[in-house]
Coordinates of C-alpha atoms in Angstrom, one line a residue:
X77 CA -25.9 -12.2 -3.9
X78 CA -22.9 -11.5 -1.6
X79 CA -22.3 -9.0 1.0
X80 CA -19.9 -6.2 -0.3
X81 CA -19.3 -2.5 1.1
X82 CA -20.7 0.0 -1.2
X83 CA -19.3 3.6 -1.8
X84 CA -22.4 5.1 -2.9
X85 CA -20.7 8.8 -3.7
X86 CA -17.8 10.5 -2.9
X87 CA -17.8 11.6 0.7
X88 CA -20.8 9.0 1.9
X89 CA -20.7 6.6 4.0
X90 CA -19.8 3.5 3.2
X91 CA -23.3 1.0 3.0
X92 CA -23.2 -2.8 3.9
X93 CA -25.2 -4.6 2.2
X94 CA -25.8 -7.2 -0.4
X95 CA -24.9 -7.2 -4.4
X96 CA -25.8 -9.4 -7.2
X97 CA -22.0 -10.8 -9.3
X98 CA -22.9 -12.0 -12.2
X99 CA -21.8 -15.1 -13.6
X100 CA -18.0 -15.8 -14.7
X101 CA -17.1 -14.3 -18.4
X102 CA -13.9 -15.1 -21.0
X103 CA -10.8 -14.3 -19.3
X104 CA -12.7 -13.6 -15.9
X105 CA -12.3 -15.2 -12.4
X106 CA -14.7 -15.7 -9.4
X107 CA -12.6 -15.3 -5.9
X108 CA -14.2 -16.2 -2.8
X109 CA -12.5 -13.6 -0.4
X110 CA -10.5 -14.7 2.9
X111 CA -9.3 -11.7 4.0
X112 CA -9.2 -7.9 2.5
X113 CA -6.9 -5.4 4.0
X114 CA -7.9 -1.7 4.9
X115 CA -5.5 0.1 3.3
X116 CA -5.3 4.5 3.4
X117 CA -5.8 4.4 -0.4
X118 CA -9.7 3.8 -0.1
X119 CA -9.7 5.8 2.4
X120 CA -8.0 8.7 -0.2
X121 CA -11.0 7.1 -2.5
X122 CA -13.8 7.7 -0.3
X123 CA -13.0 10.9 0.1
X124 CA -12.0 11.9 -3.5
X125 CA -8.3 12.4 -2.9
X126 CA -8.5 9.6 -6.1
X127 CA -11.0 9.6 -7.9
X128 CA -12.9 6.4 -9.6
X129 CA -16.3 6.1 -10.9
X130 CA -18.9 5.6 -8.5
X131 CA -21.1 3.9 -6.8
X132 CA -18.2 1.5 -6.2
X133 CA -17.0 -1.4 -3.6
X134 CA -13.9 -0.3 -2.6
X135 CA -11.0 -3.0 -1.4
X136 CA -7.9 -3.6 -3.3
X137 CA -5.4 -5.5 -0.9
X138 CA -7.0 -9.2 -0.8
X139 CA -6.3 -13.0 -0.4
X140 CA -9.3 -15.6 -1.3
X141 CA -10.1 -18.8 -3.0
X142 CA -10.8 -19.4 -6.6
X143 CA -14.9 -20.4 -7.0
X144 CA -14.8 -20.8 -11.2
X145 CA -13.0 -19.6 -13.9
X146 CA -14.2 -18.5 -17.2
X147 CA -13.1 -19.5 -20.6
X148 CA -9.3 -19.1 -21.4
X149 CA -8.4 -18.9 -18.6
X150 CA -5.7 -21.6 -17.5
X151 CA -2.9 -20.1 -15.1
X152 CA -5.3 -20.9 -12.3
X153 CA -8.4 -23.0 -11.3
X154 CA -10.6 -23.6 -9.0
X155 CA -9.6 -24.4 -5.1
X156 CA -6.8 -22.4 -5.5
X157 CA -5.4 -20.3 -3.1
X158 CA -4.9 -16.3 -5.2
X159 CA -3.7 -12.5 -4.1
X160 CA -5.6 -10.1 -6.0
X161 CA -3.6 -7.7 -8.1
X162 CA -5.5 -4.4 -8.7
X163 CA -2.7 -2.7 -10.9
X164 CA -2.5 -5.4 -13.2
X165 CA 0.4 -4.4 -16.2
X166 CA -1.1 -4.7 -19.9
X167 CA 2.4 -5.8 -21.3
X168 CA 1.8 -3.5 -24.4
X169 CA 2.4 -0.4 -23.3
X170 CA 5.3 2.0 -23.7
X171 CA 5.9 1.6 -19.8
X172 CA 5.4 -2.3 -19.5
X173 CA 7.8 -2.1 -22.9
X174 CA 10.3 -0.5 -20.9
X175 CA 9.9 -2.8 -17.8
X176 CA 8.1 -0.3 -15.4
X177 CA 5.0 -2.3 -15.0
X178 CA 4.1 -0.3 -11.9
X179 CA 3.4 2.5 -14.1
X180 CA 1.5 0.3 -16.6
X181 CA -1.1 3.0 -18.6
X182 CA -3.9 1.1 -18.6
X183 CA -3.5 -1.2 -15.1
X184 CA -6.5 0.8 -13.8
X185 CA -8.4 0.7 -16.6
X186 CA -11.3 -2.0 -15.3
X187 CA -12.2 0.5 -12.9
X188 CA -14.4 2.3 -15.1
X189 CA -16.1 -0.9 -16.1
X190 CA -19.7 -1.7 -14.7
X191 CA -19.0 -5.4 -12.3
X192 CA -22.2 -5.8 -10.7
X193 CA -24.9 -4.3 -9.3
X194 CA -26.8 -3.9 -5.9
X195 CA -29.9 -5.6 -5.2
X196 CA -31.7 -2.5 -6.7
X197 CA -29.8 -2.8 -9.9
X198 CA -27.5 0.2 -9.4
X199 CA -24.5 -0.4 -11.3
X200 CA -21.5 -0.7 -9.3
X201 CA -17.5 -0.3 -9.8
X202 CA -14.8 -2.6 -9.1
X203 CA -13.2 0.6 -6.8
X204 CA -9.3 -0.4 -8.0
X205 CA -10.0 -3.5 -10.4
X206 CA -10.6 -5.7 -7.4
X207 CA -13.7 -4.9 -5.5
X208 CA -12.3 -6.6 -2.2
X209 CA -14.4 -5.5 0.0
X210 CA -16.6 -8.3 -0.7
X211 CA -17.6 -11.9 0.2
X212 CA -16.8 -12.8 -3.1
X213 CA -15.3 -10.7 -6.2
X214 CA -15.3 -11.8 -10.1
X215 CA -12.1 -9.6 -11.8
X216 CA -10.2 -9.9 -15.0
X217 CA -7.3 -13.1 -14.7
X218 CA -4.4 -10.9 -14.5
X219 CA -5.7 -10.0 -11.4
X220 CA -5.1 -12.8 -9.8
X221 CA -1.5 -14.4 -8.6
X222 CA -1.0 -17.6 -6.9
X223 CA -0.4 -17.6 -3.4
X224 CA 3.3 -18.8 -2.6
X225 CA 3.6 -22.1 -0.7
X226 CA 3.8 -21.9 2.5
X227 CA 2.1 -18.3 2.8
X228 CA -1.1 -18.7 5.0
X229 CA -4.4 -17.3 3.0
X230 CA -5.5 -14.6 5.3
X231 CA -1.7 -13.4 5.9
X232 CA -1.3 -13.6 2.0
X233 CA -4.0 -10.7 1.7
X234 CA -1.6 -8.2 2.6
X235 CA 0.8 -9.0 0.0
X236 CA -1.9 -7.8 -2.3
X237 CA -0.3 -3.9 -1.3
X238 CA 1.4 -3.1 1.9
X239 CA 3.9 -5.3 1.9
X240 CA 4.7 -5.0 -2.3
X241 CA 4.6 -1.5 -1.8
X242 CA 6.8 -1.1 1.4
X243 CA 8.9 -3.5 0.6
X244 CA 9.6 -1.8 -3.0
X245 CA 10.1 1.8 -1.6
X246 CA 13.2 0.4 0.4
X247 CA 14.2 -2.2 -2.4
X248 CA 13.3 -1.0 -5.6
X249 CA 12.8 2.9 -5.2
X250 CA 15.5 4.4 -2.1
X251 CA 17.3 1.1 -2.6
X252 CA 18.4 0.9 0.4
X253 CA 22.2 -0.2 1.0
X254 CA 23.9 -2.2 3.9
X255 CA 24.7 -0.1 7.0
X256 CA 22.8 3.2 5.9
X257 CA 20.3 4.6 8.3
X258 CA 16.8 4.8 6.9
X259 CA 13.7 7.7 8.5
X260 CA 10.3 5.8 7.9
X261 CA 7.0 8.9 8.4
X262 CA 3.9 7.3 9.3
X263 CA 3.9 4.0 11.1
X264 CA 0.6 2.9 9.2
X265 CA 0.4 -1.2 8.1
X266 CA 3.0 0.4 4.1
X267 CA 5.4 2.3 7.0
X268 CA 5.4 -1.1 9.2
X269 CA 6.3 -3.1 6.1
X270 CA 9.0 -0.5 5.2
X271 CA 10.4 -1.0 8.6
X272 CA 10.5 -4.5 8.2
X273 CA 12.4 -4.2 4.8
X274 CA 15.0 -1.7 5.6
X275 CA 16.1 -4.1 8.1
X276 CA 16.2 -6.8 5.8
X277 CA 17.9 -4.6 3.7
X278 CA 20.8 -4.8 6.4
X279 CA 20.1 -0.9 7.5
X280 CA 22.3 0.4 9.9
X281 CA 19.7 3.1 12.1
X282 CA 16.2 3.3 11.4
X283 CA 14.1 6.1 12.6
X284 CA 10.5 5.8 12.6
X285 CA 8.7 9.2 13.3
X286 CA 5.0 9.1 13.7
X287 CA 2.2 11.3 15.4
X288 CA 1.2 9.0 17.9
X289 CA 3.1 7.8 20.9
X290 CA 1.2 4.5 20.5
X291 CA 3.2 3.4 17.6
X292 CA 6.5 3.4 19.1
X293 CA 6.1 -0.9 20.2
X294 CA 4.8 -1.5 16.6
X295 CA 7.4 0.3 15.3
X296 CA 10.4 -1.4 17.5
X297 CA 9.1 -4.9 16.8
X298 CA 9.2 -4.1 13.0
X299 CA 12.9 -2.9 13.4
X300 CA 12.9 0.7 13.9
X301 CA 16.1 1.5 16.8
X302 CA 14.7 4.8 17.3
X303 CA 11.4 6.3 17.6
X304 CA 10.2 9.8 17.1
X305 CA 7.1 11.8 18.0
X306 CA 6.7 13.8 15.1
X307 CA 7.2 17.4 15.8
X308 CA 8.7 20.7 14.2
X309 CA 11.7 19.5 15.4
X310 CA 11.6 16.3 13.6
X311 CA 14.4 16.5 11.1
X312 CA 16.9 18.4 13.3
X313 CA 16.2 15.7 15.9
X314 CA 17.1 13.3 13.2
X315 CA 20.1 14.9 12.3
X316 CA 21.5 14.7 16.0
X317 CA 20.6 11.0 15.8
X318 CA 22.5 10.9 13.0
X319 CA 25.9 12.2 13.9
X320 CA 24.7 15.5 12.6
X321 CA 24.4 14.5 8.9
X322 CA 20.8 13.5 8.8
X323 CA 19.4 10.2 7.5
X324 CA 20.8 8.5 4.3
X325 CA 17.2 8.1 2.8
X326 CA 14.0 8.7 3.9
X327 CA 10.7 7.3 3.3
X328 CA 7.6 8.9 3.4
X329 CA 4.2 7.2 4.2
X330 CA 1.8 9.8 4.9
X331 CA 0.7 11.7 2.2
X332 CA 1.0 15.2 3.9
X333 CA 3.1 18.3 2.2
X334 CA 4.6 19.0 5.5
X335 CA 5.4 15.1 6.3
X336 CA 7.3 15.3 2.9
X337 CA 8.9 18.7 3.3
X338 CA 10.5 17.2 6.5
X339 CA 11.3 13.8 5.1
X340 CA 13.3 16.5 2.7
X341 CA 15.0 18.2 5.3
X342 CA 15.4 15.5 7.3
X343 CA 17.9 13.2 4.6
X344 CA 21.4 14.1 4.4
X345 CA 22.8 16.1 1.9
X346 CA 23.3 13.4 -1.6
X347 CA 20.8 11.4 0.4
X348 CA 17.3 9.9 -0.9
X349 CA 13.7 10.8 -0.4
X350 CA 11.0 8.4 -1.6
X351 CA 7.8 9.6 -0.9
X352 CA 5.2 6.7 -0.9
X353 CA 2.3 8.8 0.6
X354 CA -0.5 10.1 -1.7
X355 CA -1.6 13.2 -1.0
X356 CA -4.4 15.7 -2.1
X357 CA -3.8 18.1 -5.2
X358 CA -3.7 20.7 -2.8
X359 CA -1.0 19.6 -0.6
X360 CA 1.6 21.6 -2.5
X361 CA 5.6 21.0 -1.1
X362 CA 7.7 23.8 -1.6
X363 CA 11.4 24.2 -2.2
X364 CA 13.7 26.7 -3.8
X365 CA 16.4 26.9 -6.3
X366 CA 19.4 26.8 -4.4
X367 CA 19.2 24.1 -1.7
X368 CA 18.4 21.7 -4.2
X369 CA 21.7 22.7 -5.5
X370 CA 23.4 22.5 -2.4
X371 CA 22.0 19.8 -0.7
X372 CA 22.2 17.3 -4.1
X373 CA 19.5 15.3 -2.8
X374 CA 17.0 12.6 -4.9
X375 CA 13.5 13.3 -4.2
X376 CA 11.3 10.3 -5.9
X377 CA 7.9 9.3 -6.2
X378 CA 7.1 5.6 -5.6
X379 CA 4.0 4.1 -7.7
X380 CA 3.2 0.3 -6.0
X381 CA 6.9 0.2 -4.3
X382 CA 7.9 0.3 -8.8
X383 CA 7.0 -3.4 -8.0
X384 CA 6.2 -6.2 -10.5
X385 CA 4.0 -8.6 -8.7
X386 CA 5.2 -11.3 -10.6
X387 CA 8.8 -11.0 -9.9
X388 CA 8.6 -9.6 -6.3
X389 CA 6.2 -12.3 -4.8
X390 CA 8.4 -15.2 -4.8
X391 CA 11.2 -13.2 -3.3
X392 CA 8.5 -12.3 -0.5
X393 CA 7.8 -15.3 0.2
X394 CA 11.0 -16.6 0.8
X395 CA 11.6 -13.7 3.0
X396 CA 8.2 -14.8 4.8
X397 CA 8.8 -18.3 5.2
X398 CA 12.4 -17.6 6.3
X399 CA 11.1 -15.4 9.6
X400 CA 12.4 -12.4 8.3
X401 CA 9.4 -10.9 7.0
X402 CA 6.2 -10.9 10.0
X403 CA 2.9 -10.4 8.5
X404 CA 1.0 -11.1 11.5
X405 CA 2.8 -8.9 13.0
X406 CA 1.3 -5.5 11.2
X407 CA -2.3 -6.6 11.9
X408 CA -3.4 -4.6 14.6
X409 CA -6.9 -5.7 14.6
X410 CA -9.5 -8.1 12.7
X411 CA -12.8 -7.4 11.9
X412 CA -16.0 -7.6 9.7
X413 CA -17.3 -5.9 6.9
X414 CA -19.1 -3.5 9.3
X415 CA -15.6 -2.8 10.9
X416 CA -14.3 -0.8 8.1
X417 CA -15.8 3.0 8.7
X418 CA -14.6 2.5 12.2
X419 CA -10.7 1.2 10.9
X420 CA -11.3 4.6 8.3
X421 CA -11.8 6.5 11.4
X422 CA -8.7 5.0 13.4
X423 CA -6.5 5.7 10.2
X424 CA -7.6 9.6 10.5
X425 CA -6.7 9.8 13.8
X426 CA -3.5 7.6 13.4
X427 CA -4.3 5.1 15.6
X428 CA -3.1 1.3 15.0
X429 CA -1.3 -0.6 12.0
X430 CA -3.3 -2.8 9.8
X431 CA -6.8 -3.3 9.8
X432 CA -8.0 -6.7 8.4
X433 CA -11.2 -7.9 7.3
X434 CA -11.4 -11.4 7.9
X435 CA -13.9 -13.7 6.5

């Protein structure tokens, strides 16, 4: 039995309390967690802005040790250091044939299998494959990637998603060029790691626009030269930062059909939107026929920062281990299991940067 946090429905609370793993299976591995990161997207699944089967344990940004192994399994073993993957690519489908594991068509697929139970034998759900929300987690192999050398374990959780995922939308998705200027919405723990990136990315101006006035030192110490309170004014104040022209790309972290609309209107025209939020089905963004004509601008969705784990966490690491990249530095607080409705709450009211559940 190990302490997990339980999503007993859609729109509950969130329970803390105690679970029954089973033992390890073929092709399965047993992860003692370190650290688990509090990321929006269980909020979005607590509320049913995604949907998975429940009752669940939520958690999908993780860092632990490796407790056992099951058979066939040989890439790892026990005593190892792991991030947790919870969009794991198949390798089989017409997406992973085509190299866009991010969009892998059956990466989700273990979250509809039954993982464990509680301690009155309810079945539970692995929320996004990975269950992190737990003192310890059994998931599929491919879940799991060794931690870089030199990465320490309970930084190395964030890897699991912010930091793949902002570092991606400025990288992979807006690629971001040398000397451009870059508008970040949302200053949340992905919209601190895009921050960080675009100034890796050697980004000329960076604007970071948020609702809360609280943000702005986060934001500076990521690399953000100007700060903005988001208003109605956003993207014409963004324009006039901007010599009139209005950002090369911008990068949405929010979620929110009128965050998007101004990332939109706030990119220059033939610049690049990437929106990274995810937003409710009825958050509907509207734009007519002729200013996308005129204006000649991309507007792109971003799936995992179109990472491939794989690939992307040695570069990371380097990046990391270089100074470049701070990880400590997005944490705005630590806490327990029985810390995460509260760090829900700050997210809703926009407060802070990463919320991690330490160990």
């Amino acid at each position: 039995m190990v302490r997990a946090a339980v999503l007993p429905a859609v729109g509950a609370p969130l329970e803390i309390t105690d679970i029954d793993l089973p033992a390890t299976g073929p092709g399965q591995v047993r992860v003692r967690l370190a650290a688990a990161g509090v990321c929006h997207s269980d909020l979005s699944l607590s509320n049913g802005t995604m949907r998975v089967p429940v009752p669940a344990v939520l958690g999908h940004e993780g860092a632990g040790t490796v407790v056992s192994v099951g058979e066939g399994v040989t890439h790892i073993a026990p005593g190892d250091p792991v991030v947790l993957n919870w969009a794991p690519s198949c390798g089989a489908c017409h997406h992973c044939g085509i190299g866009e594991v991010w969009l892998c068509a059956d990466a989700l697929s273990g979250a509809g299998n039954v993982y464990a139970r509680t301690a009155g034998g309810t079945d539970l759900h692995p929320g996004l494959n990975v269950a992190a929300f737990a003192e310890e987690t059994v998931v599929a192999a491919n879940c799991v990637l060794p931690v870089p050398d030199g990465i320490p374990l309970v930084d190395a959780a964030l890897l699991g998603c912010a930091i793949l995922t902002g570092y991606g939308a400025v990288h992979h998705s807006a690629r971001v060029r040398a000397g451009e200027s870059v508008a970040v919405f949302g200053v949340g723990g992905v919209g601190l790691a895009v921050l960080q990136s675009a100034r890796i990315a050697g980004a000329g101006q960076i604007v970071a626009v948020d609702v809360s006035p609280e943000k702005e030192e986060l934001a500076r110490a990521a690399g953000a030269t100007d700060f903005l309170i988001a208003s109605d004014t956003t993207a014409r104040e963004i324009r006039k930062l901007t010599g009139g022209q209005g950002a090369d790309v911008a990068i949405e972290c929010v979620g929110r059909a009128v965050t998007i609309r101004t990332a939109w209107d706030s990119t220059r025209r033939g610049g690049r939107t990437t929106v990274v939020g995810i937003g409710g089905k009825d958050q509907q963004v509207t734009f007519n026929a002729l200013e996308i004509f005129h204006f000649g601008r991309t507007l792109t969705g971003c799936v995992y920062g179109n990472s491939d784990p794989a690939r992307d966490l040695p570069v990371l690491a380097e990046h990391i281990r270089a100074g470049r990249l701070d990880l400590g530095g997005m944490v705005t607080e630590q806490i327990g299991l029985d810390g995460i409705p509260a760090a829900f709450d700050n997210m809703i009211a926009g407060k802070g940067g990463r919320a991690l559940v330490v160990f």
